[in-house]
PDB file of C-alpha atoms in Angstrom:
ATOM      1  CA  MET A   1      36.900   3.587 -44.486  1.00  0.00           C
ATOM      2  CA  SER A   2      34.194   6.560 -43.854  1.00  0.00           C
ATOM      3  CA  GLY A   3      30.783   5.261 -42.361  1.00  0.00           C
ATOM      4  CA  LYS A   4      29.606   5.995 -46.350  1.00  0.00           C
ATOM      5  CA  ASP A   5      32.236   3.696 -47.805  1.00  0.00           C
ATOM      6  CA  GLU A   6      31.365   1.044 -45.174  1.00  0.00           C
ATOM      7  CA  ILE A   7      27.395   1.004 -46.421  1.00  0.00           C
ATOM      8  CA  SER A   8      28.682   1.252 -50.223  1.00  0.00           C
ATOM      9  CA  GLY A   9      31.019  -1.925 -49.560  1.00  0.00           C
ATOM     10  CA  PHE A  10      28.319  -3.607 -47.739  1.00  0.00           C
ATOM     11  CA  ILE A  11      26.158  -2.680 -50.699  1.00  0.00           C
ATOM     12  CA  GLU A  12      27.817  -4.555 -52.628  1.00  0.00           C
ATOM     13  CA  ARG A  13      28.922  -7.525 -50.919  1.00  0.00           C
ATOM     14  CA  PHE A  14      25.146  -8.002 -50.537  1.00  0.00           C
ATOM     15  CA  ALA A  15      24.415  -7.580 -53.835  1.00  0.00           C
ATOM     16  CA  ALA A  16      26.724  -9.961 -54.803  1.00  0.00           C
ATOM     17  CA  THR A  17      25.507 -12.687 -52.362  1.00  0.00           C
ATOM     18  CA  LEU A  18      22.144 -11.775 -54.171  1.00  0.00           C
ATOM     19  CA  THR A  19      23.542 -12.165 -57.590  1.00  0.00           C
ATOM     20  CA  ASP A  20      25.028 -15.516 -57.027  1.00  0.00           C
ATOM     21  CA  SER A  21      21.464 -16.244 -55.730  1.00  0.00           C
ATOM     22  CA  GLY A  22      20.077 -15.589 -59.136  1.00  0.00           C
ATOM     23  CA  PHE A  23      19.110 -11.974 -59.045  1.00  0.00           C
ATOM     24  CA  PRO A  24      20.241  -9.467 -62.154  1.00  0.00           C
ATOM     25  CA  ARG A  25      23.239  -7.770 -60.717  1.00  0.00           C
ATOM     26  CA  LEU A  26      21.795  -4.320 -61.060  1.00  0.00           C
ATOM     27  CA  ALA A  27      18.371  -5.448 -59.444  1.00  0.00           C
ATOM     28  CA  ALA A  28      20.674  -6.982 -56.723  1.00  0.00           C
ATOM     29  CA  ARG A  29      22.585  -3.350 -55.792  1.00  0.00           C
ATOM     30  CA  VAL A  30      19.008  -1.450 -56.046  1.00  0.00           C
ATOM     31  CA  PHE A  31      17.297  -3.776 -53.469  1.00  0.00           C
ATOM     32  CA  ALA A  32      20.317  -3.778 -51.273  1.00  0.00           C
ATOM     33  CA  ARG A  33      20.342   0.229 -51.640  1.00  0.00           C
ATOM     34  CA  LEU A  34      16.796   0.824 -50.828  1.00  0.00           C
ATOM     35  CA  LEU A  35      17.188  -1.755 -47.986  1.00  0.00           C
ATOM     36  CA  VAL A  36      19.554   0.534 -46.244  1.00  0.00           C
ATOM     37  CA  SER A  37      18.255   3.707 -47.120  1.00  0.00           C
ATOM     38  CA  GLU A  38      17.001   5.931 -44.384  1.00  0.00           C
ATOM     39  CA  ASN A  39      13.325   5.350 -44.906  1.00  0.00           C
ATOM     40  CA  GLY A  40      13.326   2.945 -47.792  1.00  0.00           C
ATOM     41  CA  ARG A  41      12.075   4.947 -50.204  1.00  0.00           C
ATOM     42  CA  MET A  42      14.230   6.369 -53.475  1.00  0.00           C
ATOM     43  CA  THR A  43      13.454   7.702 -56.672  1.00  0.00           C
ATOM     44  CA  ALA A  44      15.087   5.968 -59.983  1.00  0.00           C
ATOM     45  CA  ALA A  45      17.355   9.127 -60.173  1.00  0.00           C
ATOM     46  CA  GLU A  46      18.222   8.994 -56.703  1.00  0.00           C
ATOM     47  CA  LEU A  47      18.999   5.256 -56.963  1.00  0.00           C
ATOM     48  CA  ALA A  48      21.049   6.072 -60.175  1.00  0.00           C
ATOM     49  CA  ASP A  49      23.334   8.668 -58.575  1.00  0.00           C
ATOM     50  CA  ALA A  50      23.763   6.475 -55.373  1.00  0.00           C
ATOM     51  CA  LEU A  51      24.771   3.274 -57.140  1.00  0.00           C
ATOM     52  CA  GLN A  52      26.239   5.470 -59.910  1.00  0.00           C
ATOM     53  CA  ALA A  53      23.945   3.509 -62.506  1.00  0.00           C
ATOM     54  CA  SER A  54      22.146   4.703 -65.463  1.00  0.00           C
ATOM     55  CA  THR A  55      18.665   5.717 -65.355  1.00  0.00           C
ATOM     56  CA  GLY A  56      17.789   3.353 -67.784  1.00  0.00           C
ATOM     57  CA  GLY A  57      19.459   0.416 -66.377  1.00  0.00           C
ATOM     58  CA  VAL A  58      17.679   1.438 -62.662  1.00  0.00           C
ATOM     59  CA  SER A  59      14.504   1.527 -65.287  1.00  0.00           C
ATOM     60  CA  GLY A  60      14.697  -2.228 -65.831  1.00  0.00           C
ATOM     61  CA  ALA A  61      15.653  -3.107 -62.358  1.00  0.00           C
ATOM     62  CA  VAL A  62      13.241  -1.573 -60.771  1.00  0.00           C
ATOM     63  CA  ARG A  63      10.816  -3.167 -62.928  1.00  0.00           C
ATOM     64  CA  TYR A  64      11.818  -6.546 -62.329  1.00  0.00           C
ATOM     65  CA  LEU A  65      11.916  -5.699 -58.434  1.00  0.00           C
ATOM     66  CA  VAL A  66       8.135  -5.068 -58.721  1.00  0.00           C
ATOM     67  CA  GLN A  67       7.655  -8.038 -60.787  1.00  0.00           C
ATOM     68  CA  VAL A  68       8.830 -10.317 -58.113  1.00  0.00           C
ATOM     69  CA  ARG A  69       7.695  -8.232 -55.664  1.00  0.00           C
ATOM     70  CA  LEU A  70      10.724  -7.014 -53.271  1.00  0.00           C
ATOM     71  CA  ILE A  71       9.265  -3.233 -53.930  1.00  0.00           C
ATOM     72  CA  ARG A  72       6.510  -1.799 -54.947  1.00  0.00           C
ATOM     73  CA  ALA A  73       6.177   1.815 -57.079  1.00  0.00           C
ATOM     74  CA  GLU A  74       4.298   4.431 -55.415  1.00  0.00           C
ATOM     75  CA  ARG A  75       3.532   8.131 -56.854  1.00  0.00           C
ATOM     76  CA  ASP A  76       5.606  11.054 -55.125  1.00  0.00           C
ATOM     77  CA  PRO A  77       3.167  13.176 -53.759  1.00  0.00           C
ATOM     78  CA  GLY A  78       2.762  16.159 -55.534  1.00  0.00           C
ATOM     79  CA  SER A  79       4.552  14.706 -58.876  1.00  0.00           C
ATOM     80  CA  ARG A  80       4.004  12.794 -61.538  1.00  0.00           C
ATOM     81  CA  ARG A  81       7.239  10.483 -60.656  1.00  0.00           C
ATOM     82  CA  HIS A  82       7.716   7.500 -58.736  1.00  0.00           C
ATOM     83  CA  VAL A  83       9.150   6.495 -55.728  1.00  0.00           C
ATOM     84  CA  TYR A  84      10.508   2.984 -55.261  1.00  0.00           C
ATOM     85  CA  VAL A  85       9.732   1.461 -51.894  1.00  0.00           C
ATOM     86  CA  VAL A  86      10.929  -1.565 -49.911  1.00  0.00           C
ATOM     87  CA  ASP A  87       9.444  -2.311 -46.085  1.00  0.00           C
ATOM     88  CA  SER A  88       8.122  -5.562 -44.476  1.00  0.00           C
ATOM     89  CA  SER A  89       6.458  -6.418 -47.121  1.00  0.00           C
ATOM     90  CA  TRP A  90       8.586  -7.898 -49.505  1.00  0.00           C
ATOM     91  CA  TYR A  91       9.737 -11.155 -47.229  1.00  0.00           C
ATOM     92  CA  GLU A  92       5.705 -10.954 -46.675  1.00  0.00           C
ATOM     93  CA  SER A  93       4.939 -11.456 -50.914  1.00  0.00           C
ATOM     94  CA  THR A  94       8.323 -13.604 -51.427  1.00  0.00           C
ATOM     95  CA  VAL A  95       7.637 -16.054 -48.406  1.00  0.00           C
ATOM     96  CA  SER A  96       3.608 -15.874 -49.380  1.00  0.00           C
ATOM     97  CA  THR A  97       3.408 -15.590 -52.698  1.00  0.00           C
ATOM     98  CA  ASN A  98       5.261 -17.842 -55.157  1.00  0.00           C
ATOM     99  CA  PRO A  99       4.046 -18.061 -58.837  1.00  0.00           C
ATOM    100  CA  PHE A 100       4.899 -21.621 -58.882  1.00  0.00           C
ATOM    101  CA  LEU A 101       2.638 -22.500 -56.181  1.00  0.00           C
ATOM    102  CA  GLU A 102       0.127 -20.559 -57.123  1.00  0.00           C
ATOM    103  CA  ARG A 103      -0.144 -21.177 -61.058  1.00  0.00           C
ATOM    104  CA  GLY A 104       1.780 -25.165 -60.410  1.00  0.00           C
ATOM    105  CA  GLU A 105      -1.681 -26.745 -58.650  1.00  0.00           C
ATOM    106  CA  ALA A 106      -3.982 -26.394 -61.553  1.00  0.00           C
ATOM    107  CA  ASP A 107      -1.077 -27.430 -64.174  1.00  0.00           C
ATOM    108  CA  LEU A 108      -0.172 -30.137 -61.973  1.00  0.00           C
ATOM    109  CA  ARG A 109      -3.780 -31.623 -61.708  1.00  0.00           C
ATOM    110  CA  GLU A 110      -4.044 -31.238 -65.218  1.00  0.00           C
ATOM    111  CA  GLY A 111      -0.673 -33.254 -65.737  1.00  0.00           C
ATOM    112  CA  ILE A 112      -2.473 -36.094 -63.153  1.00  0.00           C
ATOM    113  CA  THR A 113      -6.139 -36.238 -65.332  1.00  0.00           C
ATOM    114  CA  LEU A 114      -4.004 -36.601 -68.349  1.00  0.00           C
ATOM    115  CA  LEU A 115      -1.604 -38.751 -67.632  1.00  0.00           C
ATOM    116  CA  GLY A 116      -3.916 -41.364 -65.647  1.00  0.00           C
ATOM    117  CA  ASP A 117      -2.800 -43.963 -63.431  1.00  0.00           C
ATOM    118  CA  SER A 118       0.806 -44.252 -64.161  1.00  0.00           C
ATOM    119  CA  PRO A 119       4.367 -43.587 -62.362  1.00  0.00           C
ATOM    120  CA  ALA A 120       3.787 -40.041 -64.189  1.00  0.00           C
ATOM    121  CA  ALA A 121       0.770 -39.076 -62.757  1.00  0.00           C
ATOM    122  CA  ASP A 122       1.965 -40.397 -59.292  1.00  0.00           C
ATOM    123  CA  ARG A 123       5.279 -37.851 -59.439  1.00  0.00           C
ATOM    124  CA  LEU A 124       2.646 -35.742 -60.379  1.00  0.00           C
ATOM    125  CA  ASN A 125       0.428 -36.113 -57.227  1.00  0.00           C
ATOM    126  CA  GLU A 126       3.338 -36.093 -54.865  1.00  0.00           C
ATOM    127  CA  THR A 127       4.724 -32.886 -56.625  1.00  0.00           C
ATOM    128  CA  LEU A 128       1.024 -31.322 -55.984  1.00  0.00           C
ATOM    129  CA  GLU A 129       1.032 -32.906 -52.011  1.00  0.00           C
ATOM    130  CA  LEU A 130       4.210 -31.012 -51.666  1.00  0.00           C
ATOM    131  CA  ILE A 131       3.033 -27.866 -52.793  1.00  0.00           C
ATOM    132  CA  HIS A 132       0.308 -28.353 -50.670  1.00  0.00           C
ATOM    133  CA  PHE A 133       2.433 -29.111 -47.887  1.00  0.00           C
ATOM    134  CA  LEU A 134       4.334 -25.884 -48.570  1.00  0.00           C
ATOM    135  CA  ARG A 135       1.596 -23.720 -48.567  1.00  0.00           C
ATOM    136  CA  ASP A 136       0.449 -24.769 -45.122  1.00  0.00           C
ATOM    137  CA  GLU A 137       3.988 -24.399 -43.702  1.00  0.00           C
ATOM    138  CA  THR A 138       4.532 -20.977 -45.296  1.00  0.00           C
ATOM    139  CA  ARG A 139       1.035 -19.660 -43.560  1.00  0.00           C
ATOM    140  CA  ALA A 140       2.343 -21.417 -40.378  1.00  0.00           C
ATOM    141  CA  MET A 141       5.585 -19.987 -40.457  1.00  0.00           C
ATOM    142  CA  MET A 142       4.337 -16.604 -41.208  1.00  0.00           C
ATOM    143  CA  ARG A 143       1.629 -16.576 -38.188  1.00  0.00           C
ATOM    144  CA  ARG A 144       4.875 -17.548 -35.864  1.00  0.00           C
ATOM    145  CA  TRP A 145       6.854 -14.906 -37.765  1.00  0.00           C
ATOM    146  CA  HIS A 146       3.990 -12.127 -36.421  1.00  0.00           C
ATOM    147  CA  GLU A 147       4.088 -13.473 -33.083  1.00  0.00           C
ATOM    148  CA  ARG A 148       7.760 -13.028 -32.568  1.00  0.00           C
ATOM    149  CA  LYS A 149       7.559  -9.785 -34.154  1.00  0.00           C
ATOM    150  CA  ALA A 150       4.893  -8.536 -32.277  1.00  0.00           C
ATOM    151  CA  ALA A 151       7.135  -9.488 -28.971  1.00  0.00           C
ATOM    152  CA  PRO A 152       8.643  -7.415 -26.812  1.00  0.00           C
ATOM    153  CA  GLU A 153      12.413  -6.727 -27.927  1.00  0.00           C
ATOM    154  CA  THR A 154      13.601  -8.575 -24.735  1.00  0.00           C
ATOM    155  CA  GLU A 155      12.132 -11.837 -25.538  1.00  0.00           C
ATOM    156  CA  ARG A 156      13.471 -11.813 -29.154  1.00  0.00           C
ATOM    157  CA  THR A 157      16.842 -11.048 -28.531  1.00  0.00           C
ATOM    158  CA  ALA A 158      16.761 -13.569 -25.063  1.00  0.00           C
ATOM    159  CA  ASP A 159      19.441 -16.518 -25.342  1.00  0.00           C
ATOM    160  CA  PRO A 160      17.467 -19.603 -26.068  1.00  0.00           C
ATOM    161  CA  ALA A 161      19.518 -21.361 -23.750  1.00  0.00           C
TER     162      ALA A 161
END
C-alpha cells in the first residue's frame, strides 16, 4: 500500500469512527481529510476531488462543520471562492463552546421557576448545577491543556512513571 493509499485508509477509518459517534458520513470524511492535509486548508473543489465526492455533497458537509465550529470558512486571497480551514481552534470550540451549556442555563432557570418547589424543579436545579460544574471544569481543563502545549516537547512526551 502506498503512502497515499495508507492516508486514504486512515481518513476512511477515522471518518467511520466519527460517523459511529453521530457525525454525518461526508462531514466526517471532510473533517478527517482537512486534518491530514498539509496546511489544514482546502477548497470545496479540492475536497470533492480528494474524497471523490460531489461538490454539492461537500458543500453541505462543510456547512455542517462550520455550524458545529469544527472548521471555519475564509475567502481565498484574490478570489471569491472559500477555503475551509481546520486548526487548533476546532478542539477549543468543541470543548469550550457547547450550545446546550450556553442556552440551557436560561431555560433551566425558567423551568425551575415554573415548577416551584417540586421534585421536577429539583432535577432541573441539579442539571443547572451540573452545567455550572462542567463550565468551570472545562475552563480549568483548557487552561491545563494550554500549559501542556506550551511545555517543551521533552516534558510533554516524558514517561510519567
